[in-house]
Structures are given as structure tokens and as C-alpha cells.
Short mmCIF file of C-alpha atoms in Angstrom, two decimals:
data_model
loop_
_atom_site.label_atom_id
_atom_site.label_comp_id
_atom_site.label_asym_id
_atom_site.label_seq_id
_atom_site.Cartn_x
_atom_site.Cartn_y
_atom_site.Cartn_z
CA UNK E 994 0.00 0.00 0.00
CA UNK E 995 1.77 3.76 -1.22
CA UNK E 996 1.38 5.91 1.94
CA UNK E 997 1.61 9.42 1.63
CA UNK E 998 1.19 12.48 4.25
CA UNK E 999 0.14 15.99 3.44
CA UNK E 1000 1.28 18.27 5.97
CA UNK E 1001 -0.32 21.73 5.77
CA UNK E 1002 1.07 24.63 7.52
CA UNK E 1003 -0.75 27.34 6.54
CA UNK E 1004 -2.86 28.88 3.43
CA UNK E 1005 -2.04 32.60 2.68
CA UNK E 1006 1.11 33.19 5.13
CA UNK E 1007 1.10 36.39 7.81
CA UNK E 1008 3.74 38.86 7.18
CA UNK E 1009 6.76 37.51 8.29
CA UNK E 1010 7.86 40.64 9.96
CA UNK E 1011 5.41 41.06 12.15
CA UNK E 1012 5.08 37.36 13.78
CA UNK E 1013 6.73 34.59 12.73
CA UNK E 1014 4.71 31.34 12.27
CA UNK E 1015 3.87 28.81 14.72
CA UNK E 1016 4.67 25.85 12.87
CA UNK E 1017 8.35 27.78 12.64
CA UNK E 1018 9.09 28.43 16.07
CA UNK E 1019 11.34 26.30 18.09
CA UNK E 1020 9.87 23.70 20.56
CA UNK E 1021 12.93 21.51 22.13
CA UNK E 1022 15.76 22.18 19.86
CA UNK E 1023 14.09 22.17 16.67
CA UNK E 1024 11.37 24.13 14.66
CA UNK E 1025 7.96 22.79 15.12
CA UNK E 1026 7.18 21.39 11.81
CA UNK E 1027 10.24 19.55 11.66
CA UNK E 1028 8.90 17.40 14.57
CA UNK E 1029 5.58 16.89 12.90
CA UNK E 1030 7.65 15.36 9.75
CA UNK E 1031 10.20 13.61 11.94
CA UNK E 1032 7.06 11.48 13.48
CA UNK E 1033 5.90 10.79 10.09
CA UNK E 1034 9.10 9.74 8.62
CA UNK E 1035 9.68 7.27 11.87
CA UNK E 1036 6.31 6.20 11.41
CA UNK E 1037 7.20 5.37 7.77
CA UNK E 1038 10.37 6.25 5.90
CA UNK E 1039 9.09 5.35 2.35
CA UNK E 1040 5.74 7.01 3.10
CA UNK E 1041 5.74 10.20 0.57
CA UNK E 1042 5.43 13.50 2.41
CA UNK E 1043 4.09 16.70 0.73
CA UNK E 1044 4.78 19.85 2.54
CA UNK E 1045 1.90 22.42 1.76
CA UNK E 1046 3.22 26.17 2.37
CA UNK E 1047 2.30 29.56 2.42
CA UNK E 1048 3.84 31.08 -0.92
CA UNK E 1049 5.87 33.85 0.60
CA UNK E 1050 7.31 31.30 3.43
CA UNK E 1051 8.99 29.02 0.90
CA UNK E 1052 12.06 30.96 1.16
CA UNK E 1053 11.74 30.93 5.26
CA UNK E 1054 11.38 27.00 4.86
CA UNK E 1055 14.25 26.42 2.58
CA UNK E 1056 16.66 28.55 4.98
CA UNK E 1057 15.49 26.76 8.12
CA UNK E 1058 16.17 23.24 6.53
CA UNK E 1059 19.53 24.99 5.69
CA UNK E 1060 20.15 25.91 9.12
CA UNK E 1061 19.06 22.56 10.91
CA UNK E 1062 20.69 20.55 8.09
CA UNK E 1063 16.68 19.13 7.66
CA UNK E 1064 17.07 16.16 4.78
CA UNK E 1065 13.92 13.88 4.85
CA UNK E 1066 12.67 14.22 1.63
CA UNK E 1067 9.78 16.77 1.41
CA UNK E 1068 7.71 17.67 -1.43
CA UNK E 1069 6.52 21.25 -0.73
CA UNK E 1070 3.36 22.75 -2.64
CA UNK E 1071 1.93 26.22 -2.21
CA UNK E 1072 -1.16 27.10 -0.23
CA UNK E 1073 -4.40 28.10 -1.38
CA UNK E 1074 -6.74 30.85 -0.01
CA UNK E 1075 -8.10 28.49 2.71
CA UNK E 1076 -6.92 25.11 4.28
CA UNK E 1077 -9.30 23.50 1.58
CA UNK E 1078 -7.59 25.41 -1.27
CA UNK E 1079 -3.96 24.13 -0.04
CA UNK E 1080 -5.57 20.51 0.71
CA UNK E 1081 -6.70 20.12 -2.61
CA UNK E 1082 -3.71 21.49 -4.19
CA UNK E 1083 -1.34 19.05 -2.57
CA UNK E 1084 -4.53 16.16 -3.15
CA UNK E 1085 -3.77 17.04 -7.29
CA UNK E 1086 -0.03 16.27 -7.35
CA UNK E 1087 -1.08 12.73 -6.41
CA UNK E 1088 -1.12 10.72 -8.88
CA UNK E 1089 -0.83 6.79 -7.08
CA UNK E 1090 -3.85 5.23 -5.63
CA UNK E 1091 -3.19 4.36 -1.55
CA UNK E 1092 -3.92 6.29 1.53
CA UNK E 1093 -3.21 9.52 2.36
CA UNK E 1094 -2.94 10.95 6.16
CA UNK E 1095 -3.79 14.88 6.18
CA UNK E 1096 -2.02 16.16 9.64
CA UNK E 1097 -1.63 19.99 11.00
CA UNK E 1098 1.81 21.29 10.67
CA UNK E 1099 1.47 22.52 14.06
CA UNK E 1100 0.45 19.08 15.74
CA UNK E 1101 3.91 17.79 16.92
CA UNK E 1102 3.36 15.45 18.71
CA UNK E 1103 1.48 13.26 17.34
CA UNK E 1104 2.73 9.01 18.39
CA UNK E 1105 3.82 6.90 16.05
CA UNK E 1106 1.13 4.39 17.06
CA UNK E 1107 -1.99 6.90 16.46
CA UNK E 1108 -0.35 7.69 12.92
CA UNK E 1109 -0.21 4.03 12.04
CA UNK E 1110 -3.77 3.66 13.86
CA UNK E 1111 -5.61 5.85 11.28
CA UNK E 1112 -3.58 4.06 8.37
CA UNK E 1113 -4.47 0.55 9.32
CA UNK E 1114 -8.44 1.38 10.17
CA UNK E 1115 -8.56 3.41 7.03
CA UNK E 1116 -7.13 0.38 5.11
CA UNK E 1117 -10.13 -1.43 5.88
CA UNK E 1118 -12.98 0.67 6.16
CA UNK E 1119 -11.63 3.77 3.29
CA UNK E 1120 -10.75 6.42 6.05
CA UNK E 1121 -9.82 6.72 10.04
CA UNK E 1122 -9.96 10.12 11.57
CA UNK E 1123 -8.36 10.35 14.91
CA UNK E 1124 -10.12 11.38 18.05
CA UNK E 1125 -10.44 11.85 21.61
CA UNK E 1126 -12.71 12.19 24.49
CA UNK E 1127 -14.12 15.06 25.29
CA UNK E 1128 -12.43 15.60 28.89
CA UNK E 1129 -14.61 18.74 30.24
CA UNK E 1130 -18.72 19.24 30.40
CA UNK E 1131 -19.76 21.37 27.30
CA UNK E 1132 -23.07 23.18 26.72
CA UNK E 1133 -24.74 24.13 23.52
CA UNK E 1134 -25.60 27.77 22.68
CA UNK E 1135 -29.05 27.37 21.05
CA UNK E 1136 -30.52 30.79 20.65
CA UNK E 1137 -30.35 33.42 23.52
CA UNK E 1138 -29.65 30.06 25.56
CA UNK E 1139 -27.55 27.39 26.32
CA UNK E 1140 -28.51 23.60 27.61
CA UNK E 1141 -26.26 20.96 29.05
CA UNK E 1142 -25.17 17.92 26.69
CA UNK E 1143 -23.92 14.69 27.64
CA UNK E 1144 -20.59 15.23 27.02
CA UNK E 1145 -20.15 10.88 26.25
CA UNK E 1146 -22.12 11.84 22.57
CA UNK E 1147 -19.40 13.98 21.74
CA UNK E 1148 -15.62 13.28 20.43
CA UNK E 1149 -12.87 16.05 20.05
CA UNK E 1150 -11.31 15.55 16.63
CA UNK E 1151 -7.60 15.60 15.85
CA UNK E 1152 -5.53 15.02 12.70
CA UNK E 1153 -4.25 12.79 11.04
CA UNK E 1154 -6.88 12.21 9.42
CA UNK E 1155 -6.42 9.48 6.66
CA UNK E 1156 -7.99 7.91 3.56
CA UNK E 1157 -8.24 6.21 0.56
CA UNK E 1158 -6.58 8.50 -2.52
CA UNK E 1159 -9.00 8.19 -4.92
CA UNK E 1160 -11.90 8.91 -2.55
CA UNK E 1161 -10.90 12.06 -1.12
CA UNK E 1162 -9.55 13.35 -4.04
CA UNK E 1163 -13.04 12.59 -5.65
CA UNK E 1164 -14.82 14.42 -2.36
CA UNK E 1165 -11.92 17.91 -3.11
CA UNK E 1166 -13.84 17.75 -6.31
CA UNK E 1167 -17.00 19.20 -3.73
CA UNK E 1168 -17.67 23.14 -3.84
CA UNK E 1169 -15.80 24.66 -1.46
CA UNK E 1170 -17.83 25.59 2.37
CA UNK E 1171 -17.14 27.72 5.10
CA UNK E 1172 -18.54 24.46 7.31
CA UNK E 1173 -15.44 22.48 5.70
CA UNK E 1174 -13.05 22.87 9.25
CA UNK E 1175 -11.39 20.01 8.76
CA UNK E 1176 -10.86 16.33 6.17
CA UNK E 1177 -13.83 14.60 7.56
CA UNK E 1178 -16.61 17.53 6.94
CA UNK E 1179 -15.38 17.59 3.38
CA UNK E 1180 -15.20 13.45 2.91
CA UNK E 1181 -18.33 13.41 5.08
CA UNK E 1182 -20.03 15.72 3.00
CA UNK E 1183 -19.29 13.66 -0.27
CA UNK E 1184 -21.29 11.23 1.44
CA UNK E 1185 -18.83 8.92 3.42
CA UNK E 1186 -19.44 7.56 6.67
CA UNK E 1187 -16.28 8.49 8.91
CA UNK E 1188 -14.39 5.95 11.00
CA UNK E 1189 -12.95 7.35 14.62
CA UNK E 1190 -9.27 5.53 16.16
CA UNK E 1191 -8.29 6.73 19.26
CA UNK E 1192 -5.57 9.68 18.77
CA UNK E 1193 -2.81 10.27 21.76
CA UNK E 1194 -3.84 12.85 24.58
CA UNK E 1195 -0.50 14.92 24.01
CA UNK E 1196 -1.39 15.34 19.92
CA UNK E 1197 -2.46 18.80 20.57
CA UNK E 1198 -2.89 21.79 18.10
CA UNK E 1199 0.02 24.71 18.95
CA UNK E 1200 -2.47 27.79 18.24
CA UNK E 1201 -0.82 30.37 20.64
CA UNK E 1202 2.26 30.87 22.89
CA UNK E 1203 0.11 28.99 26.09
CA UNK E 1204 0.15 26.09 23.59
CA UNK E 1205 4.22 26.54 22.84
CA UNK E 1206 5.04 25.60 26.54
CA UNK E 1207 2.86 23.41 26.55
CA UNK E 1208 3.98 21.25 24.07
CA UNK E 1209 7.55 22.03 24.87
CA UNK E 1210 6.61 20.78 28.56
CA UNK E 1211 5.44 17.19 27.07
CA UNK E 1212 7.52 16.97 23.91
CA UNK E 1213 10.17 14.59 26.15
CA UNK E 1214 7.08 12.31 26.49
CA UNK E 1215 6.18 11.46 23.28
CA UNK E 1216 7.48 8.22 21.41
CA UNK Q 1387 -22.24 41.05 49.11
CA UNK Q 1388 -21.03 37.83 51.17
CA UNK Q 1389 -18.87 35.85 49.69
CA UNK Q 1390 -18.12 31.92 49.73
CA UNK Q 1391 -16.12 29.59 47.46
CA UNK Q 1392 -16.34 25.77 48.19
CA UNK Q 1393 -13.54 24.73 47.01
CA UNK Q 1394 -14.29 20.98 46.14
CA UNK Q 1395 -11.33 17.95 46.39
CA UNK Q 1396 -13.04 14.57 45.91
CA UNK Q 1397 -15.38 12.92 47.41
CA UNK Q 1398 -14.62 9.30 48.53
CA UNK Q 1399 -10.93 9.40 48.87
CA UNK Q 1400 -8.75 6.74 47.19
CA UNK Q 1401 -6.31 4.71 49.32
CA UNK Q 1402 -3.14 6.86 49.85
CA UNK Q 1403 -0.93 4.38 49.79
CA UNK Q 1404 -1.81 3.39 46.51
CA UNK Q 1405 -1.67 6.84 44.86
CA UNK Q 1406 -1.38 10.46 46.37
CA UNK Q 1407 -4.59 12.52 44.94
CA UNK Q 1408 -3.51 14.99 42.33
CA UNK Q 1409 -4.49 17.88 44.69
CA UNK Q 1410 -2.04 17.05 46.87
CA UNK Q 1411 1.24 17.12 44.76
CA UNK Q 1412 3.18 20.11 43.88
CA UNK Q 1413 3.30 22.58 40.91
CA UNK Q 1414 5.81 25.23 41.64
CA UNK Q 1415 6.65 25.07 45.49
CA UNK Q 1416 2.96 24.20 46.86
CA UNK Q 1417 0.56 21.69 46.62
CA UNK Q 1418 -2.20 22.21 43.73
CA UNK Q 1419 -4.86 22.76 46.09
CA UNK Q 1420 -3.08 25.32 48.27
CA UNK Q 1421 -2.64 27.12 44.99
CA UNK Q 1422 -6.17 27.28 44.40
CA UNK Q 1423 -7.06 28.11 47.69
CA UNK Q 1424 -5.03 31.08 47.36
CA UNK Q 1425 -6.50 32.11 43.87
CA UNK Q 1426 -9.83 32.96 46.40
CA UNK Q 1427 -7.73 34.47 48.77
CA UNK Q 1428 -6.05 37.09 46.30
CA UNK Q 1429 -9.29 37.59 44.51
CA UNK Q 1430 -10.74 38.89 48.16
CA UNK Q 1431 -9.35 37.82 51.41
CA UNK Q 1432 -12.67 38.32 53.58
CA UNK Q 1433 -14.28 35.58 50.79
CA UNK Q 1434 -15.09 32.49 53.55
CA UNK Q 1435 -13.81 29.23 51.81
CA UNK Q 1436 -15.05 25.87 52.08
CA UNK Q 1437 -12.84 22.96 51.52
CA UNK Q 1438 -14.46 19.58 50.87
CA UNK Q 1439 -11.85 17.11 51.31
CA UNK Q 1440 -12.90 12.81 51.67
CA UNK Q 1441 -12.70 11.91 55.40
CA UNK Q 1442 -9.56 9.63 54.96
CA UNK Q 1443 -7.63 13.03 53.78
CA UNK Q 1444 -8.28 15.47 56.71
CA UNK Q 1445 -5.22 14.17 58.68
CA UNK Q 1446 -3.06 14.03 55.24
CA UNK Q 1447 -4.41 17.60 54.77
CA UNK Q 1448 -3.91 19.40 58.50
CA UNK Q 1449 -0.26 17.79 58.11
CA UNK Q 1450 0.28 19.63 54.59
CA UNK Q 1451 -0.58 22.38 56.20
CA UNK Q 1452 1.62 22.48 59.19
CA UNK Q 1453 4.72 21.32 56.30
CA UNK Q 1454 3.74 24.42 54.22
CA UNK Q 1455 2.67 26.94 57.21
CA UNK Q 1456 0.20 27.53 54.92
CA UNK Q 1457 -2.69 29.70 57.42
CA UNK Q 1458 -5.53 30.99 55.20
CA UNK Q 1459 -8.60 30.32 56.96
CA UNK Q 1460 -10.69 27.51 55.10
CA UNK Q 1461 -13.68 25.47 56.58
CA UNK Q 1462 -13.28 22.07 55.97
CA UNK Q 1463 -16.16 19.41 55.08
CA UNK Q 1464 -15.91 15.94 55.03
CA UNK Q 1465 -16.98 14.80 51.20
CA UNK Q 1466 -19.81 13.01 50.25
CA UNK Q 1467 -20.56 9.58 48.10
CA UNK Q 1468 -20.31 11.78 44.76
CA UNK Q 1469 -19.03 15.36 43.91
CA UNK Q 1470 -22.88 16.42 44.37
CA UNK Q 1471 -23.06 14.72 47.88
CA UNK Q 1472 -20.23 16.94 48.88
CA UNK Q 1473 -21.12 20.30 47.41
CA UNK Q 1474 -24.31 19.50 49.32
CA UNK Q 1475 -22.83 19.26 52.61
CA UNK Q 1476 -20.45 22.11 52.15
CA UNK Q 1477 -23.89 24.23 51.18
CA UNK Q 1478 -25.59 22.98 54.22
CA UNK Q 1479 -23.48 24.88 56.78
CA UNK Q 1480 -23.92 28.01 54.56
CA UNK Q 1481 -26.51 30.17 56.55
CA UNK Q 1482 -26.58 33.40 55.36
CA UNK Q 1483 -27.27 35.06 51.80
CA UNK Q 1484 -25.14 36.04 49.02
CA UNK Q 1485 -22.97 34.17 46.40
CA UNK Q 1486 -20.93 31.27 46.34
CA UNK Q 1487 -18.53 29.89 43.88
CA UNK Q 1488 -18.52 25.97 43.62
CA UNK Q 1489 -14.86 25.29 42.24
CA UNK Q 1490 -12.50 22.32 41.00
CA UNK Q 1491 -9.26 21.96 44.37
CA UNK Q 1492 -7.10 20.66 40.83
CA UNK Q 1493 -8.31 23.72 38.72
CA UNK Q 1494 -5.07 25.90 40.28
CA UNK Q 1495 -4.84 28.33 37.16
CA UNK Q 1496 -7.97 30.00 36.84
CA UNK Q 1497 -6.97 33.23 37.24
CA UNK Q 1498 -8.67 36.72 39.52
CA UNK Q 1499 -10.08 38.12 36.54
CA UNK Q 1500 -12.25 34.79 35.68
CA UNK Q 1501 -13.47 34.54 39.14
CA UNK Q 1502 -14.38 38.42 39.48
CA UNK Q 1503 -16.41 38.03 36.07
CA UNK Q 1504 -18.69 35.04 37.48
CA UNK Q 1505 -19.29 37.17 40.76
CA UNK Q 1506 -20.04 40.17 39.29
CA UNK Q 1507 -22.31 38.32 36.36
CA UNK Q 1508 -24.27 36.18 39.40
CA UNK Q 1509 -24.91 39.06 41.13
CA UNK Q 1510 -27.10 40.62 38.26
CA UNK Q 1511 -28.75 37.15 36.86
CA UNK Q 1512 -28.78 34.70 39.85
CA UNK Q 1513 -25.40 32.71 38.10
CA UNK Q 1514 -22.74 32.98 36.48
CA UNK Q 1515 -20.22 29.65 34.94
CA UNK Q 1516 -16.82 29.84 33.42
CA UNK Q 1517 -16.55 28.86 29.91
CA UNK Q 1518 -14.14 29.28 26.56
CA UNK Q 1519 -14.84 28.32 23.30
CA UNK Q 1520 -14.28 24.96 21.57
CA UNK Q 1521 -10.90 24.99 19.95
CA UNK Q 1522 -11.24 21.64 18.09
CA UNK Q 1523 -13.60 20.34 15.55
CA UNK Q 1524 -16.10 17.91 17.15
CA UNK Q 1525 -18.14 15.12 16.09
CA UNK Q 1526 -21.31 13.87 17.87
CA UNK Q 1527 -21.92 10.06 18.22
CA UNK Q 1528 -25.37 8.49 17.00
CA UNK Q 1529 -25.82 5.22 17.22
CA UNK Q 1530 -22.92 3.51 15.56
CA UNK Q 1531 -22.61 6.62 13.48
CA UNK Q 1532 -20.67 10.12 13.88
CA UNK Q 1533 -21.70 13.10 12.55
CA UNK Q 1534 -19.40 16.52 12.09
CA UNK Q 1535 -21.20 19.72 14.44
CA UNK Q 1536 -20.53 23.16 14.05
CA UNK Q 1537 -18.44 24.21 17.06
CA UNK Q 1538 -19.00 27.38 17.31
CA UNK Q 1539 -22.19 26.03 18.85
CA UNK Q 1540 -20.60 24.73 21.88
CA UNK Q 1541 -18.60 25.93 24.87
CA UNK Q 1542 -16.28 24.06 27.32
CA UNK Q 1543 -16.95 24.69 30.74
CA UNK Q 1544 -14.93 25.01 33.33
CA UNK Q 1545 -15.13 26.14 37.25
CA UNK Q 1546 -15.61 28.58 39.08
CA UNK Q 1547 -19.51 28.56 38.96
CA UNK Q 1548 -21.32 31.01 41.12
CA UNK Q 1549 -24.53 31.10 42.19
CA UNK Q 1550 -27.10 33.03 44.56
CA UNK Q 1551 -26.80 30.88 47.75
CA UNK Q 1552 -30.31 30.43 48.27
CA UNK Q 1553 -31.09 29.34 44.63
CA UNK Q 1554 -28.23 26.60 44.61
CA UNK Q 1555 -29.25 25.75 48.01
CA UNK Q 1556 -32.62 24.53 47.12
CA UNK Q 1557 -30.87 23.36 43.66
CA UNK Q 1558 -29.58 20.63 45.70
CA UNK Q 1559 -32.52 19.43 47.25
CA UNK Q 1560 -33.31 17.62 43.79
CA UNK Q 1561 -32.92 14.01 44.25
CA UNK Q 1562 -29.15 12.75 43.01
CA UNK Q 1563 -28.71 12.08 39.17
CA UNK Q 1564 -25.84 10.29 37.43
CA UNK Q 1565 -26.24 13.52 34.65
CA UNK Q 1566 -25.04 15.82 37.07
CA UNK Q 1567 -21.80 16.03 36.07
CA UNK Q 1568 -21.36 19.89 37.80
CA UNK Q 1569 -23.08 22.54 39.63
CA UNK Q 1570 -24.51 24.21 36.39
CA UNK Q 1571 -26.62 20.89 35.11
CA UNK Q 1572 -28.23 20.52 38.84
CA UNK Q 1573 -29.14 24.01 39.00
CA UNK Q 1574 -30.36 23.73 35.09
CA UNK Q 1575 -32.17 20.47 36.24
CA UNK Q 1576 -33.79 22.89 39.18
CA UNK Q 1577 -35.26 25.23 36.26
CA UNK Q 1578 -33.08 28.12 36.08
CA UNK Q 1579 -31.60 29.29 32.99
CA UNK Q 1580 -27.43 29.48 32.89
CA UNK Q 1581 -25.45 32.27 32.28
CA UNK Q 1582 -22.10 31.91 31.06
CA UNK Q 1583 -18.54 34.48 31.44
CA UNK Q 1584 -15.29 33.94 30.01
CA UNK Q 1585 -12.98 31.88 31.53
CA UNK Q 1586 -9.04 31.72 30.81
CA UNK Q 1587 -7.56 29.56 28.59
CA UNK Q 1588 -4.94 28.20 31.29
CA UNK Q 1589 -7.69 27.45 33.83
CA UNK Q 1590 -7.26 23.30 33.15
CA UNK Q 1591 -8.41 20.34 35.33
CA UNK Q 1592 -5.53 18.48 36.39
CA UNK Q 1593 -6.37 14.75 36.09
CA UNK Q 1594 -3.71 13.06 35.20
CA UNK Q 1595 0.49 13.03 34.59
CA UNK Q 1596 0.51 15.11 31.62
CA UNK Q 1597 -1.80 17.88 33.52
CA UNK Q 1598 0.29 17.95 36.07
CA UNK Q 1599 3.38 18.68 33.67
CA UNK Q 1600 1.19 21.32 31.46
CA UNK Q 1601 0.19 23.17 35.20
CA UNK Q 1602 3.46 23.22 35.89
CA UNK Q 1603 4.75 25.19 32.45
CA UNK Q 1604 1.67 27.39 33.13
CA UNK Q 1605 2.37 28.36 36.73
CA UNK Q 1606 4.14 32.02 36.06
CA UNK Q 1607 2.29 32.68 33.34
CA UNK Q 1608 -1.19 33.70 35.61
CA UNK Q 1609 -1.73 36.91 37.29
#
């Protein structure tokens, strides 16, 4: 089975000058979207990884693998106006059937074993999206109000989120939504039934600086 | 206004030889819950604070406190079967009016600001509950099915949740249910409508190892 990972980081890139990236920033001794390919190339080292990049921080990216002496193999495409845009873009340079795992640049640390968990489910069943609990009680705004939920209905969704080539390249074919947040909304809304696996707790999205230390605090945990 | 916080630390305590309760071990140089404690204390030191702490912690607790000299007044009151059983017993020796804040002893970051909103919003609508928005996409179970949900629907909540004492008071004469996973769902259950604040991102629950590694990144970063 070909295996392949898009990694986006990013449709139309901030101005560099005024904050750099999160996916560029350091976390341990190394910028974070060089851990986020590290895990995939331990997970897999033939598995073919396409880098999908804000135009103007092509430049940035090519000078940080400079500096870090970065050498997995990377295929690097450029972004589109929105995360769907940039998905679909790196979907069209596929050209192989086999699965394809669609992560978050800034999702470092992901395990090994909740990468090859959405593989091996999507093998069988066409996709595998992973997912957690949701850890905290949540209420729904409906109106000028908000109820309680039970909490045990609900699943917080992570990345990677994986699946057959030819499917979701069919489903990028869709118009493109506002509603389209993530891989699953856009697959699901082609008319797939999505699969869950179990993500890791730690595989947590690095939005803002809280989210730096975090991940800096639990990066020596991951394997 | 009078002021009360129960500050709430499990109800049935687990064996401490087995495992010491995550309110007990350190972030920084004090034990989580003496952290919290003192969030109440710095918000307004003549707030009257109710500890609920399981009857086979009391000892483990007045010992802590000798080892950390640590002499903010607090009430303490022995938990109950469930967290509800214990908020109700630390409401029962309430006897006057005004508000009280029902919070988590392993919530240690919530910060002054996030408390003084939920006061100052259940004094003008009867209640008042921490809450932030929904980071992550989300997916609701049905059946053997999952379905994608817009998120922006939803909020996470979190403690402090503050309430007139009176109305929570008679809140928790309803008869126990399993639903009630906080103070907000009984006093929802009791007919009154919730009202929710901003909370602050770092404001976490500490249940387990990594927590207690994230808290500990977090610490400085709260005023």
C-alpha cells in the first residue's frame, strides 16, 4: 500500500515581519514542523510527504532546513486561499492510488502508534480520523440560551486524518464551504461515513504561545 | 455582598498508599490545592472558603498544612458519596445570603479576573459559569454513526460557577442524578436558565500526569 502524508502549515502566510509562524518556532531544539515530519518519517520512511506552504514562506522553509541541516525528503506545494484550497492542491499532485494521512503542521506530537492507527483502520474501512474524548462538560448555545449535553455523545477531533486517494480526491472535487473545518466535513459531505481511532492525549494543536510551553513541557514524552 | 467559594477535592478518597490525589502534589513550590485556595484568597481575602476534602484526607491535609505553614482560613467538610453529595454538605453549613462559587481543588490556574467576572455576572442574573470556546472540531456520536457539528455552537466549561446561595441551596434538594456532572446541570435540572462568562484559557483540570506537567509550564504565566 503507497502511503503518503500531506502536511499543511498554513494557506495565505502572515507577514513575516510582524510574527513569525507557529509551525516555525522552536519547541525543544528544533522548529515545530520539523517534529511533525520527523514522526511521520519514523512512522514510515518510504511514506511520501508533501509539505503544503504559504507562498511567501517558501524561502523561510528552505533557509530553516539549511540551518538545521533538515534532509527527509519533502515535497513542498503552495497554499491556497483556505486550508481546503492548499488541501486540494497538494490532493492534485497525487497521482498513485493508496492512503493519504492529512495532519496539522502545528500538531507535533502526534505518536507513532496513532499515525499508524488511522492508516491501518482506514485500510479497511476507506478512512480513520483520529479522536479523543471530550475531557470537560460542554453546553450548547441554542438561541439566547444554552442547555447541558452529555458530554459521552461527543468526540474532540484531531488530525491525522487518513484515507483512501482516490476517494478524497473525488470528495476535493465538492464546492468549497465555510462548514469544511477540517478532512472529515469535506469526505463526510461527499457522502462517506467516517471511521474514529483513538488519537494520543498529548497530539495537541500549537495555536498560541500557552500552547508553545505546553507542548515544549510534554515533547520529552512522546514516542 | 457575602462571599463563599467551596472549594471541592473529591469525594470518597482513594487509598493513599496506593496513589497520592492529584491535589495534593506540587506545581511550583505548593501543593495544587493550596494554589487554588489562594486564587480565592487574592481575589478577596474576607471571601469564607469551604474545603471539601474525603474523610480519609483530613489528617493528610492538616499535616500539609503544618509542612507548608500555609494559614488561610478555610472550613473544611468531610466529602460526600459523589461530587454532588459533597457540594451538598459544604452548602448545608452556609446560613446566610449572598454568592458562592462551587470550584475544582485541581483547577489551580484559573486566574482573579475569571473569578471576578462570574461574581459580578451572578450578582445581576442569579449565576454565572466559566466557559471558553471549543478549539477543536467535534463530532457527535449516533448510534454507531458520527456526525461533524458546528463548534462554534458549543462551549467548554470550566469552574468557578457562582450562584445566589439560596437558589443553589434549594438546587440541591433535587434528588441525586448520574447527569449531574457539575453545579450548572443541577441548578439547570432545578429550572433556572445558565449564564455563562469567560474563563481563561490556562484554567485546566488536572487529572492526570501530563496535567500535572502542562500546570506546571503554566504556573508564572497567571496573574
Amino acid at each position: 500500500m503507497k502511503k503518503y502524508a500531506i502536511i499543511t502549515a498554513g494557506g495565505i502566510g502572515l507577514r513575516m515581519e510582524s510574527e513569525i509562524p507557529k509551525q516555525f518556532l522552536c519547541i525543544g531544539d528544533l522548529p515545530i514542523l520539523m517534529h511533525t515530519i520527523n514522526r511521520f518519517y519514523q512512522f514510515d520512511n518510504h511514506i511520501k510527504i508533501i509539505l503544503s506552504l504559504p507562498e511567501n514562506h517558501l524561502k523561510y522553509w528552505e533557509n530553516l532546513c539549511k540551518k538545521y541541516k533538515f534532509t527527509i525528503p519533502v515535497t513542498v506545494v503552495k497554499g491556497g486561499k483556505t486550508r481546503f484550497h492548499s488541501i486540494k492542491n497538494a490532493l492534485d499532485i497525487i497521482d498513485e492510488d493508496g492512503f493519504v494521512a492529512v495532519h496539522d503542521g502545528v500538531r507535533p506530537l502526534v505518536n507513532i502508534a496513532t499515525i499508524k492507527r488511522t492508516f491501518d483502520k482506514a485500510e479497511k474501512l476507506g478512512n480513520a480520523v483520529a479522536s479523543s474524548d471530550v475531557v470537560f462538560s460542554i453546553r450548547k448555545i441554542e438561541g439566547q440560551k444554552n442547555i447541558g449535553v452529555n458530554r459521552t455523545f461527543y468526540k474532540e477531533i484531531q488530525t491525522p486524518q487518513t484515507f483512501n486517494i482516490q476517494a478524497i480526491k473525488q470528495a476535493y472535487n465538492l464546492e468549497y464551504k465555510k462548514e469544511f473545518t477540517d478532512d472529515a466535513s469535506v469526505f463526510e459531505a461527499a457522502g462517506h461515513q467516517i471511521y474514529l481511532v483513538n488519537g494520543n492525549r498529548e497530539n495537541i494543536k500549537i495555536t498560541n504561545s500557552e500552547d508553545i510551553i505546553i507542548a515544549e513541557a510534554l515533547l520529552n514524552r512522546i514516542v
